[in-house]
PDB file of C-alpha atoms in Angstrom:
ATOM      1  CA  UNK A1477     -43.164  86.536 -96.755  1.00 58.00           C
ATOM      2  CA  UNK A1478     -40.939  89.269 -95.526  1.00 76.00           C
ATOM      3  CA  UNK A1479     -39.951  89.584 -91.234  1.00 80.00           C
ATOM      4  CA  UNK A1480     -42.602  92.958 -91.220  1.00 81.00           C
ATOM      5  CA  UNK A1481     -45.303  91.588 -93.256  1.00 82.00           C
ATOM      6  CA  UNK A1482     -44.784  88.210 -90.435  1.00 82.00           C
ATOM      7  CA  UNK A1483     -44.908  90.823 -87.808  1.00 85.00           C
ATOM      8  CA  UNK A1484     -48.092  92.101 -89.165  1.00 85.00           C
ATOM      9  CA  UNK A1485     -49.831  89.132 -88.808  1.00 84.00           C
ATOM     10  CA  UNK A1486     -48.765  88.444 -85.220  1.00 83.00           C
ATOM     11  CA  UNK A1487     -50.253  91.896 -84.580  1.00 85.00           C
ATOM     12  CA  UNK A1488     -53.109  90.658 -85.871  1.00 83.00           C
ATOM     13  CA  UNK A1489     -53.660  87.629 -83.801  1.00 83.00           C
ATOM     14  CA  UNK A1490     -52.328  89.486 -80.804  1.00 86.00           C
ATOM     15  CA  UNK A1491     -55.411  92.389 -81.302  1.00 84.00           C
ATOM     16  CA  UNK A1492     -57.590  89.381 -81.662  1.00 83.00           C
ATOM     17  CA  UNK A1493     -56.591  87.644 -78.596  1.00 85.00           C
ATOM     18  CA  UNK A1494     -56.948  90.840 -76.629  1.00 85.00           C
ATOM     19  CA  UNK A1495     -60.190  91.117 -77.442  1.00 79.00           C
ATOM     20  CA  UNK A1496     -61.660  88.426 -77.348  1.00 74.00           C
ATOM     21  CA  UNK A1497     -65.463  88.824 -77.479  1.00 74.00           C
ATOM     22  CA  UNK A1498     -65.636  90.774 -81.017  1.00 78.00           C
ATOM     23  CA  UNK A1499     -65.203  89.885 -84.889  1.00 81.00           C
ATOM     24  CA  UNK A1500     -63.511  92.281 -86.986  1.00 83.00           C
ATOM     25  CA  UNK A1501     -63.488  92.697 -90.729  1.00 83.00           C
ATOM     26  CA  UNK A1502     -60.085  93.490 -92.723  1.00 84.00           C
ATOM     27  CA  UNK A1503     -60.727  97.086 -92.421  1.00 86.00           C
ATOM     28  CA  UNK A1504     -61.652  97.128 -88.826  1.00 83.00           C
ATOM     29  CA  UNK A1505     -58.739  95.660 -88.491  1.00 85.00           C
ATOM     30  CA  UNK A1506     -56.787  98.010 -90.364  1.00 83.00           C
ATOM     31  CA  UNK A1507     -57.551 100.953 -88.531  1.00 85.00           C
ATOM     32  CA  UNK A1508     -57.552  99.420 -84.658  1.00 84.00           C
ATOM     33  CA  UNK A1509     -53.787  98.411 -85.715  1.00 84.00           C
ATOM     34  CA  UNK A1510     -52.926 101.741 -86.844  1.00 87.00           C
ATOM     35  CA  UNK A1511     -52.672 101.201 -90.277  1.00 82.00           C
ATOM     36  CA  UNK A1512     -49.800  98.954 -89.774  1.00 86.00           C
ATOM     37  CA  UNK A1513     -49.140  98.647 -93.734  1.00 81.00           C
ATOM     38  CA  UNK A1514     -48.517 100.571 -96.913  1.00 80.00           C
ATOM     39  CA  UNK A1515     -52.196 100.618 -97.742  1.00 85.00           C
ATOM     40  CA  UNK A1516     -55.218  98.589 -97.171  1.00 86.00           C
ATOM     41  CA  UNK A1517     -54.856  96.694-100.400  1.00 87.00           C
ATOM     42  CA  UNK A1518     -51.409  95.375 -98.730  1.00 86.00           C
ATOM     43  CA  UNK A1519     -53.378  94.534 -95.623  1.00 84.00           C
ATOM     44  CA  UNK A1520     -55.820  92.442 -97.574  1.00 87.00           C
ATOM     45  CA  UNK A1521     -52.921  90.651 -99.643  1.00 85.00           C
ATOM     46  CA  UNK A1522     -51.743  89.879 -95.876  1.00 84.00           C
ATOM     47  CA  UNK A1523     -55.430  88.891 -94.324  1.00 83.00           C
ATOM     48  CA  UNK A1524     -55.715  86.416 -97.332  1.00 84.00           C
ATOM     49  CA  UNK A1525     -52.012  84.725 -96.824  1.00 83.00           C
ATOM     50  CA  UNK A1526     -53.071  83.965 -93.102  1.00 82.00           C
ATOM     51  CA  UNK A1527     -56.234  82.465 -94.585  1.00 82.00           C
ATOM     52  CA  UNK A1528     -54.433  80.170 -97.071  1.00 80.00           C
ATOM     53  CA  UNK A1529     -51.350  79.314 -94.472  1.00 76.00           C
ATOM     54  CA  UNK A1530     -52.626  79.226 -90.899  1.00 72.00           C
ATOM     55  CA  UNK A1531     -56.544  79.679 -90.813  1.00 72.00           C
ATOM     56  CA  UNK A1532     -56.412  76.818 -87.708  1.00 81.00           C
ATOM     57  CA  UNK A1533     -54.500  79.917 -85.367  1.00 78.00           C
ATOM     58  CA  UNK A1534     -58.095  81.410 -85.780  1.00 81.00           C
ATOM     59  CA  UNK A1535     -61.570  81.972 -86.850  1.00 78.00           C
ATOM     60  CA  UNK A1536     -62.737  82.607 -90.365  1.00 82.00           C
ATOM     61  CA  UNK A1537     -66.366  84.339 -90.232  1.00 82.00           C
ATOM     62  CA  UNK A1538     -67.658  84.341 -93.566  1.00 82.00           C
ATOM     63  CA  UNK A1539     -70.673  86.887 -93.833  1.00 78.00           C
ATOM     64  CA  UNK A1540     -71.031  88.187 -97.661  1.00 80.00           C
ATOM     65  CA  UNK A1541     -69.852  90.382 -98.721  1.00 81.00           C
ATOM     66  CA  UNK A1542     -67.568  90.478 -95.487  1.00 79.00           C
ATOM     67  CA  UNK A1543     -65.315  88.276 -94.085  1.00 80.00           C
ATOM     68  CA  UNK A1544     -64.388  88.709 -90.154  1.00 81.00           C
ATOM     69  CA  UNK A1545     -62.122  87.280 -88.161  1.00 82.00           C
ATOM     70  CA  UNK A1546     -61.566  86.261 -84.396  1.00 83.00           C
ATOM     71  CA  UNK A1547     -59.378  84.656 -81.931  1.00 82.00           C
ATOM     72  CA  UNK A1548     -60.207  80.298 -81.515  1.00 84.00           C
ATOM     73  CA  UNK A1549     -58.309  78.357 -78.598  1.00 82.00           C
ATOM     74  CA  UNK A1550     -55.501  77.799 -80.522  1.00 81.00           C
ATOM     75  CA  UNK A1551     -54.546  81.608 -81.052  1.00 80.00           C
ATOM     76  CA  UNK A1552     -52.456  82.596 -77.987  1.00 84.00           C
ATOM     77  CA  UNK A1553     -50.713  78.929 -78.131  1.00 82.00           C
ATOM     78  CA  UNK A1554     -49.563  79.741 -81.535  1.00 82.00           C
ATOM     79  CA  UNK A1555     -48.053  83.179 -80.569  1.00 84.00           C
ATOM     80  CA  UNK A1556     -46.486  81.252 -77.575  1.00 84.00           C
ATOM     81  CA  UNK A1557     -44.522  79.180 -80.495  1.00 82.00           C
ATOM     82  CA  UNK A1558     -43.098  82.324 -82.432  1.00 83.00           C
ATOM     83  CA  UNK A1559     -46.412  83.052 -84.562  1.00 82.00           C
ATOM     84  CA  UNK A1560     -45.892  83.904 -87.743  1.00 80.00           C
ATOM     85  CA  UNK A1561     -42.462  85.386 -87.229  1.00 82.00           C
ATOM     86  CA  UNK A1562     -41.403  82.416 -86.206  1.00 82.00           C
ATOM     87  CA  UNK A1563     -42.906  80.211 -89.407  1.00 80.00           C
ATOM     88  CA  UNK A1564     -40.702  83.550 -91.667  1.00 79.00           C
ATOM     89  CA  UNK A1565     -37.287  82.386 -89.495  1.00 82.00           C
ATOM     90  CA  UNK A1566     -38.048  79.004 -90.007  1.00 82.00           C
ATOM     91  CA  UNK A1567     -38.571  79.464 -93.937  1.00 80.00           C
ATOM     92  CA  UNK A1568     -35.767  82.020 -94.267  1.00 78.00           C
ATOM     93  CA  UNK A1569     -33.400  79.038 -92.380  1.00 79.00           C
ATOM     94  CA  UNK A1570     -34.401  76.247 -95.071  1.00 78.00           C
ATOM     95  CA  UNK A1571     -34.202  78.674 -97.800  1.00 81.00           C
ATOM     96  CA  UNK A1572     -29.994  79.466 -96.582  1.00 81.00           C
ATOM     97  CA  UNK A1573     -29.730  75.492 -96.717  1.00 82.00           C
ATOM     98  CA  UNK A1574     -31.477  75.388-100.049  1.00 82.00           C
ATOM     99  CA  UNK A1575     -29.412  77.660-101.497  1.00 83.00           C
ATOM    100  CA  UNK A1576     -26.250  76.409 -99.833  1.00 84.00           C
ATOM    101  CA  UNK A1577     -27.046  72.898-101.287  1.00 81.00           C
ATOM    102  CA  UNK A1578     -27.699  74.384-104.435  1.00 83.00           C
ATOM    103  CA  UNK A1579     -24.612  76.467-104.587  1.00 82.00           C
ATOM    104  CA  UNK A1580     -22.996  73.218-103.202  1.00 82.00           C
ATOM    105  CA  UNK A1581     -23.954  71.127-105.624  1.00 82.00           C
ATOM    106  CA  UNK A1582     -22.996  74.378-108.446  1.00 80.00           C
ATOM    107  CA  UNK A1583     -19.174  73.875-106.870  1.00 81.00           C
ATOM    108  CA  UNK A1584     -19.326  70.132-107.699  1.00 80.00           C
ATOM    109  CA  UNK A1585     -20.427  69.785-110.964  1.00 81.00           C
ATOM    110  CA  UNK A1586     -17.714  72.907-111.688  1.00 81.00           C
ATOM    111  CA  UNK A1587     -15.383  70.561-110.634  1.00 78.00           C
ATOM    112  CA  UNK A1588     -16.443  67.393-112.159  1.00 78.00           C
ATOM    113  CA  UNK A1589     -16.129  69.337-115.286  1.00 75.00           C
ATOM    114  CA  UNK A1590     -12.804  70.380-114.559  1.00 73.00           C
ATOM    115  CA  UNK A1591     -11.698  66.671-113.625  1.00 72.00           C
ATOM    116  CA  UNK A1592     -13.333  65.238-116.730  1.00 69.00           C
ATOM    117  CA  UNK A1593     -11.113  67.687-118.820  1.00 67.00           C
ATOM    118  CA  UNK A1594      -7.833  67.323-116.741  1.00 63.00           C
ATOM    119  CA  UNK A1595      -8.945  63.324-117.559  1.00 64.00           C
ATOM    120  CA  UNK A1596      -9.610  64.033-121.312  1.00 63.00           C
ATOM    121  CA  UNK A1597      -6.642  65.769-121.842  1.00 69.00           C
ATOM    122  CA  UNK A1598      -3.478  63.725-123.015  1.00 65.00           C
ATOM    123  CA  UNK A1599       0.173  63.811-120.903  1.00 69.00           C
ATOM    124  CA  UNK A1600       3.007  64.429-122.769  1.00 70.00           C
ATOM    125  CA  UNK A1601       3.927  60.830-122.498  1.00 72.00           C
ATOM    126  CA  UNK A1602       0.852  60.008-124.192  1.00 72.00           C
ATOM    127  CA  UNK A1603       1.300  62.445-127.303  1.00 68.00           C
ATOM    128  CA  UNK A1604       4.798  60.675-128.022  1.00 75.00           C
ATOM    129  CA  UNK A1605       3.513  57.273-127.655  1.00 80.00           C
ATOM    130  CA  UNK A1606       0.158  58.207-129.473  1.00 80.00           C
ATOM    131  CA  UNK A1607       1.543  59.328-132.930  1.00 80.00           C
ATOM    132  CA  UNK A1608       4.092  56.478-133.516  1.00 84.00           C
ATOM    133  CA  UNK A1609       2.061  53.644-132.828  1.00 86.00           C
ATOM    134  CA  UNK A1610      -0.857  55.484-134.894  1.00 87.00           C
ATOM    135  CA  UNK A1611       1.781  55.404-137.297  1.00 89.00           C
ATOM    136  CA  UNK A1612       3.177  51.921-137.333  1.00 90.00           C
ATOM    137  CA  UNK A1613      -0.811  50.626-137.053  1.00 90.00           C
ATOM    138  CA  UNK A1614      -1.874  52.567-140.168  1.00 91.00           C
ATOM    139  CA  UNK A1615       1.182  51.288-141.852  1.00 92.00           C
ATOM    140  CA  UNK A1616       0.641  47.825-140.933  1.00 91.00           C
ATOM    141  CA  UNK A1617      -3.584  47.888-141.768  1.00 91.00           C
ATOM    142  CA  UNK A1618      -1.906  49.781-145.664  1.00 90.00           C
ATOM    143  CA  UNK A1619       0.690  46.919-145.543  1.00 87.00           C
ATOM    144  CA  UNK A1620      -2.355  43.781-145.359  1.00 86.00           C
ATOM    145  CA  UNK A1621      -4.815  45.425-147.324  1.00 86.00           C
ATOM    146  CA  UNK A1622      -2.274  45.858-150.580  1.00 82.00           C
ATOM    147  CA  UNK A1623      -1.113  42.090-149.257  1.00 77.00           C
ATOM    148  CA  UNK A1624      -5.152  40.949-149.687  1.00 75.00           C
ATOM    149  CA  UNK A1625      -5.387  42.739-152.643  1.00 74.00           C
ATOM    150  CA  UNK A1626      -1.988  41.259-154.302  1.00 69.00           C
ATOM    151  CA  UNK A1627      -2.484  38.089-153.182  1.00 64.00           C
ATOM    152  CA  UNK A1628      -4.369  36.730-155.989  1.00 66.00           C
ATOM    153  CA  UNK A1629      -1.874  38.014-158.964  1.00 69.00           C
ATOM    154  CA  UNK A1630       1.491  36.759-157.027  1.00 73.00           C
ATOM    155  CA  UNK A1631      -0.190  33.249-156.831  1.00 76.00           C
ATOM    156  CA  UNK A1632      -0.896  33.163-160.687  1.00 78.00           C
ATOM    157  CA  UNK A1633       2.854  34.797-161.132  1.00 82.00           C
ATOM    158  CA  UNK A1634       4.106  31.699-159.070  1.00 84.00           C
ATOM    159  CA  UNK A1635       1.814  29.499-160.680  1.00 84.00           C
ATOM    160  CA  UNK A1636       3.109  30.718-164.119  1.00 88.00           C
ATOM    161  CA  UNK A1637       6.790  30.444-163.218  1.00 90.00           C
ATOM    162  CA  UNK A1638       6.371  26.752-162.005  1.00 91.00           C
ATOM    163  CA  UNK A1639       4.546  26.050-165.292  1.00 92.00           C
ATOM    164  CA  UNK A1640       7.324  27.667-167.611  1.00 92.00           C
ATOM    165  CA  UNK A1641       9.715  25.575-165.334  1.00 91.00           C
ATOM    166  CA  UNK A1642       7.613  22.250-165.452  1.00 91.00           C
ATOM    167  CA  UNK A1643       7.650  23.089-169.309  1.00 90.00           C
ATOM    168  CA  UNK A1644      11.484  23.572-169.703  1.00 92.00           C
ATOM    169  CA  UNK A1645      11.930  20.394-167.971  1.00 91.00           C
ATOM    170  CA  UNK A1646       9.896  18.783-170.421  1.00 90.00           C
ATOM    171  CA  UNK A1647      11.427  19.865-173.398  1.00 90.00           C
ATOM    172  CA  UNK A1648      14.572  19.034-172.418  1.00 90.00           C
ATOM    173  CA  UNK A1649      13.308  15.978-171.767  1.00 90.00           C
ATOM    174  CA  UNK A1650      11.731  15.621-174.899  1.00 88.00           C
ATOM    175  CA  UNK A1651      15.172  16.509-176.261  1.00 90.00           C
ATOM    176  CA  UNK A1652      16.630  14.116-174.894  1.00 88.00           C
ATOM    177  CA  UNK A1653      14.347  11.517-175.609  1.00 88.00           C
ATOM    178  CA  UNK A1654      14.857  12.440-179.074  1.00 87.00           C
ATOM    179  CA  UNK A1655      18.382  12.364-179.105  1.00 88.00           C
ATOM    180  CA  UNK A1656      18.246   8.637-177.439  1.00 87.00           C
ATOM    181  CA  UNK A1657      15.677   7.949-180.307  1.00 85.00           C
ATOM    182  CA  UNK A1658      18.010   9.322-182.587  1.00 86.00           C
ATOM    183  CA  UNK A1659      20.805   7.415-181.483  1.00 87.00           C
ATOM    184  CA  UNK A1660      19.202   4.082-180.998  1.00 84.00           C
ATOM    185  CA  UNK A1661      18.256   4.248-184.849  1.00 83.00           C
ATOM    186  CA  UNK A1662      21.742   4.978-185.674  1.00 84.00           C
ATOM    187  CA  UNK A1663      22.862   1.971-183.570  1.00 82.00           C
ATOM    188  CA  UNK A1664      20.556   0.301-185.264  1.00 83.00           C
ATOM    189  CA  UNK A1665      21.372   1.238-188.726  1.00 83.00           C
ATOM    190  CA  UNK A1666      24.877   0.850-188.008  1.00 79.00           C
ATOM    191  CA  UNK A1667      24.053  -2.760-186.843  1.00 76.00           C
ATOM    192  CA  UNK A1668      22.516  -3.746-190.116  1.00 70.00           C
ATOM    193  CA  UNK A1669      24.968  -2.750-192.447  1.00 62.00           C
TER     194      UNK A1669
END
């Protein structure tokens, strides 16, 4: 609702409480006011917003096919309050602080984005920290996964170098037992002749 289509319809009550001993129909209404309005289809459009928004500032006679309307007690005190005009300010004023809060609230999420990438992005401190210890961590996870996967053939390699050594040992053992043996029977050959 625009501040002249507002004034319209204090005009309106304002004709009715002047006179208040008649009924008037849209276009009766029209033409006492002057035509106040681009055309009488814009003074209907008008007529049927006061209905829906403040039909308890006045009287509604409904007389098909015409509807009429008059001036109830309550009239004059609404004009006293601003009218219509006033209700217009009134909505104007909430729409500013609508659309302040919205542009408000526009201005902070802008600059929650803008912290959250000033927080995303990395210091140059971070980027030399960063790659060397990426480095030395993928080295070390390369480093135990070749160790988990060796594991099993260095244990049979040690395994099989204690065995040839456990077998060396006995052979020379068994050498020398041999050579004792061999000895012995000489001592005791040499004994009996």
């Amino acid at each position: 609702m625009s501040k002249s289509d507002a004034i319209i319809k204090d005009n309106i009550l304002e004709f009715l409480v002047n006179d208040p001993y008649h009924a008037f129909t849209v276009e009766n209404l029209w033409e006492n006011l002057g035509q106040p309005c681009k055309s009488l289809l814009h003074f209907k459009i008008l007529t049927d917003e006061m209905q829906n928004n403040g039909n308890q500032y006045f009287l509604i006679i409904e007389n098909p096919p015409f509807i009429s309307f008059a001036k109830n007690d309550f009239t004059q005190d609404f004009l006293d309050d601003g009218g219509f005009t006033a209700i217009q300010a009134k909505h104007a004023s909430n729409e500013q602080i609508l659309l302040k809060a919205r542009n408000s609230e526009a201005i902070d999420r802008q600059n929650q984005f803008v912290i959250n990438n000033w927080k995303a992005k990395m210091a140059p401190w971070q980027y030399y920290t960063f790659w060397p210890l990426l480095i030395i961590a993928t080295l070390s996870t390369g480093f135990s996964i070749y160790k988990a996967f060796n594991t099993d053939d260095q244990k049979i390699i040690e395994l099989r170098l204690e065995m040839d050594n456990i077998k060396e040992t006995l052979q020379d053992q068994s050498k020398n037992i041999s050579n004792f043996n061999k000895t012995v029977d000489l001592l005791i050959q040499n004994d009996s002749i």
